[in-house]
Amino acid sequence: MYLSVRVTAFTARLTQWFLQKYGIAHSITPPFLPRALWTVPMASLYQFLKIRKNGTLNYLTPYWKLAPRNKIQQGKSPFFLLHEYEPRLPRELHIASFIDDTPREDQLDLLMLVRAVAANNVYETHVDNKRKFDLHRQPHSFKPGDLVLYDWQKQCDHKLSPMFR
């Protein structure tokens, strides 16, 4: 028996793989247009599988969800048909091009100012990171010149590193 389903190429591949796995011949009509309303003949496909597999469709349920839905759709993407939600697309960066009419000498002065601002930003970021690091640092209770008992390992951590005592 041949079935004819009007779907997108992505859904057609999934449906064809599923039907070939269970020995069903399948033909595909041309893909749908997003402007046109179309209905997937899911009921006939379901009835055919039910007759073919003697009424047991329990093991087909996970694969059945990959098939197209039995409702009118208006141009759902293949991602939506598989995962049932639309993906979040990254934002597009609109880079504007403009012509700068400032003379070269003024551009050099602006470049020096921008470099100074960039160096200042790097220094401020360094100070902020140091402040965050120092919040977690434990202060020592000894001062330089104090005698401190220090327990050194008997074995060194690496065979080539010197062992001090």
Short mmCIF file of C-alpha atoms in Angstrom, two decimals:
data_model
loop_
_atom_site.label_atom_id
_atom_site.label_comp_id
_atom_site.label_asym_id
_atom_site.label_seq_id
_atom_site.Cartn_x
_atom_site.Cartn_y
_atom_site.Cartn_z
CA MET A 1 0.00 0.00 0.00
CA TYR A 2 1.28 3.48 -0.86
CA LEU A 3 0.58 6.48 1.29
CA SER A 4 0.82 10.05 0.10
CA VAL A 5 1.63 12.79 2.59
CA ARG A 6 2.13 16.46 1.79
CA VAL A 7 4.92 17.71 4.07
CA THR A 8 8.23 19.58 4.20
CA ALA A 9 11.47 17.86 3.23
CA PHE A 10 12.55 17.49 6.87
CA THR A 11 9.29 15.90 7.97
CA ALA A 12 9.24 13.78 4.84
CA ARG A 13 12.65 12.30 5.72
CA LEU A 14 11.50 11.48 9.26
CA THR A 15 8.24 9.97 8.05
CA GLN A 16 9.95 8.00 5.29
CA TRP A 17 12.57 6.64 7.71
CA PHE A 18 9.85 5.63 10.15
CA LEU A 19 7.71 3.91 7.52
CA GLN A 20 10.65 2.12 5.87
CA LYS A 21 11.63 0.75 9.27
CA TYR A 22 8.28 -1.03 9.46
CA GLY A 23 8.17 -2.09 5.80
CA ILE A 24 5.66 0.42 4.44
CA ALA A 25 6.04 1.90 0.95
CA HIS A 26 5.66 5.67 1.04
CA SER A 27 5.41 8.35 -1.66
CA ILE A 28 5.61 12.07 -1.10
CA THR A 29 3.78 14.83 -2.91
CA PRO A 30 5.48 18.21 -3.51
CA PRO A 31 6.22 20.26 -0.38
CA PHE A 32 3.58 22.57 1.03
CA LEU A 33 3.53 26.34 0.70
CA PRO A 34 3.52 28.26 4.01
CA ARG A 35 0.72 30.50 2.70
CA ALA A 36 -1.61 27.56 2.10
CA LEU A 37 -3.45 25.78 4.87
CA TRP A 38 -2.83 22.05 4.78
CA THR A 39 -3.80 19.07 6.83
CA VAL A 40 -1.68 16.00 7.30
CA PRO A 41 -3.73 12.83 6.72
CA MET A 42 -2.68 11.39 10.05
CA ALA A 43 -5.86 9.38 10.58
CA SER A 44 -5.33 7.26 7.47
CA LEU A 45 -1.69 6.68 8.40
CA TYR A 46 -2.70 5.67 11.92
CA GLN A 47 -5.39 3.27 10.65
CA PHE A 48 -2.97 1.69 8.19
CA LEU A 49 -0.35 1.10 10.90
CA LYS A 50 -3.01 -0.28 13.23
CA ILE A 51 -4.17 -2.80 10.62
CA ARG A 52 -0.60 -3.62 9.62
CA LYS A 53 0.62 -4.31 13.18
CA ASN A 54 -2.49 -6.18 14.41
CA GLY A 55 -3.73 -3.39 16.64
CA THR A 56 -0.61 -3.06 18.82
CA LEU A 57 0.83 0.44 18.69
CA ASN A 58 2.39 0.65 22.17
CA TYR A 59 5.97 0.36 20.91
CA LEU A 60 5.29 2.86 18.10
CA THR A 61 4.33 5.73 20.43
CA PRO A 62 7.82 7.32 20.75
CA TYR A 63 8.22 7.32 16.96
CA TRP A 64 4.65 8.47 16.40
CA LYS A 65 5.42 11.81 18.09
CA LEU A 66 8.01 12.51 15.39
CA ALA A 67 5.32 12.35 12.71
CA PRO A 68 3.41 15.51 11.68
CA ARG A 69 0.46 16.61 13.82
CA ASN A 70 -3.15 15.99 12.76
CA LYS A 71 -4.14 19.65 12.64
CA ILE A 72 -4.04 22.58 10.29
CA GLN A 73 -0.60 24.18 10.36
CA GLN A 74 0.64 27.40 8.90
CA GLY A 75 4.30 26.97 8.02
CA LYS A 76 5.77 25.44 11.16
CA SER A 77 9.53 25.01 11.03
CA PRO A 78 11.16 21.56 11.15
CA PHE A 79 12.62 22.47 14.56
CA PHE A 80 9.10 23.16 15.85
CA LEU A 81 7.77 19.88 14.46
CA LEU A 82 10.50 17.96 16.28
CA HIS A 83 10.77 19.87 19.59
CA GLU A 84 7.38 21.63 19.73
CA TYR A 85 8.83 25.10 20.35
CA GLU A 86 10.51 27.74 18.21
CA PRO A 87 14.23 28.34 18.79
CA ARG A 88 15.50 31.70 19.99
CA LEU A 89 17.42 33.22 17.14
CA PRO A 90 20.50 35.36 17.89
CA ARG A 91 20.12 39.07 17.43
CA GLU A 92 21.41 40.58 14.25
CA LEU A 93 24.05 43.25 14.54
CA HIS A 94 23.39 46.17 12.25
CA ILE A 95 26.74 47.74 11.51
CA ALA A 96 26.33 51.22 10.10
CA SER A 97 28.86 52.62 7.69
CA PHE A 98 29.56 56.33 7.65
CA ILE A 99 32.09 58.69 6.15
CA ASP A 100 34.25 60.57 8.65
CA ASP A 101 35.17 64.04 7.39
CA THR A 102 37.51 64.98 10.24
CA PRO A 103 41.09 65.73 9.18
CA ARG A 104 43.94 63.32 9.97
CA GLU A 105 45.41 65.47 12.75
CA ASP A 106 42.12 65.52 14.64
CA GLN A 107 41.74 61.77 14.14
CA LEU A 108 45.17 61.24 15.73
CA ASP A 109 44.17 63.39 18.71
CA LEU A 110 40.95 61.38 19.08
CA LEU A 111 42.95 58.16 18.85
CA MET A 112 45.22 59.28 21.69
CA LEU A 113 42.18 60.14 23.82
CA VAL A 114 40.53 56.79 23.08
CA ARG A 115 43.74 54.92 23.98
CA ALA A 116 43.92 56.77 27.30
CA VAL A 117 40.29 55.88 28.04
CA ALA A 118 40.95 52.22 27.11
CA ALA A 119 44.00 52.06 29.41
CA ASN A 120 41.95 53.61 32.22
CA ASN A 121 39.16 51.03 31.68
CA VAL A 122 41.68 48.18 31.86
CA TYR A 123 43.14 49.59 35.10
CA GLU A 124 39.68 50.03 36.68
CA THR A 125 38.75 46.46 35.74
CA HIS A 126 42.01 45.25 37.29
CA VAL A 127 41.25 47.14 40.52
CA ASP A 128 37.71 45.70 40.67
CA ASN A 129 38.99 42.16 40.11
CA LYS A 130 41.68 42.61 42.78
CA ARG A 131 39.08 43.89 45.25
CA LYS A 132 36.86 40.84 44.60
CA PHE A 133 39.85 38.51 45.01
CA ASP A 134 40.99 40.18 48.24
CA LEU A 135 37.55 39.67 49.79
CA HIS A 136 38.13 35.89 49.73
CA ARG A 137 41.78 36.04 50.83
CA GLN A 138 42.53 34.86 54.36
CA PRO A 139 44.88 37.20 56.28
CA HIS A 140 47.91 35.66 57.98
CA SER A 141 48.36 35.98 61.73
CA PHE A 142 52.17 36.17 61.50
CA LYS A 143 54.51 38.93 60.44
CA PRO A 144 57.83 38.85 58.62
CA GLY A 145 60.59 37.69 60.97
CA ASP A 146 58.32 35.50 63.17
CA LEU A 147 59.27 31.85 63.77
CA VAL A 148 56.64 29.63 62.21
CA LEU A 149 56.29 25.84 62.45
CA TYR A 150 55.85 24.54 58.93
CA ASP A 151 55.09 20.88 58.10
CA TRP A 152 56.64 20.01 54.73
CA GLN A 153 55.78 16.84 52.81
CA LYS A 154 58.19 13.93 53.02
CA GLN A 155 57.78 13.25 49.30
CA CYS A 156 57.85 15.98 46.72
CA ASP A 157 54.94 16.52 44.37
CA HIS A 158 57.06 15.92 41.27
CA LYS A 159 60.12 13.77 40.86
CA LEU A 160 62.14 16.59 39.31
CA SER A 161 61.18 19.35 41.76
CA PRO A 162 63.71 19.94 44.54
CA MET A 163 62.73 18.99 48.09
CA PHE A 164 63.47 21.72 50.61
CA ARG A 165 63.60 21.19 54.39
#
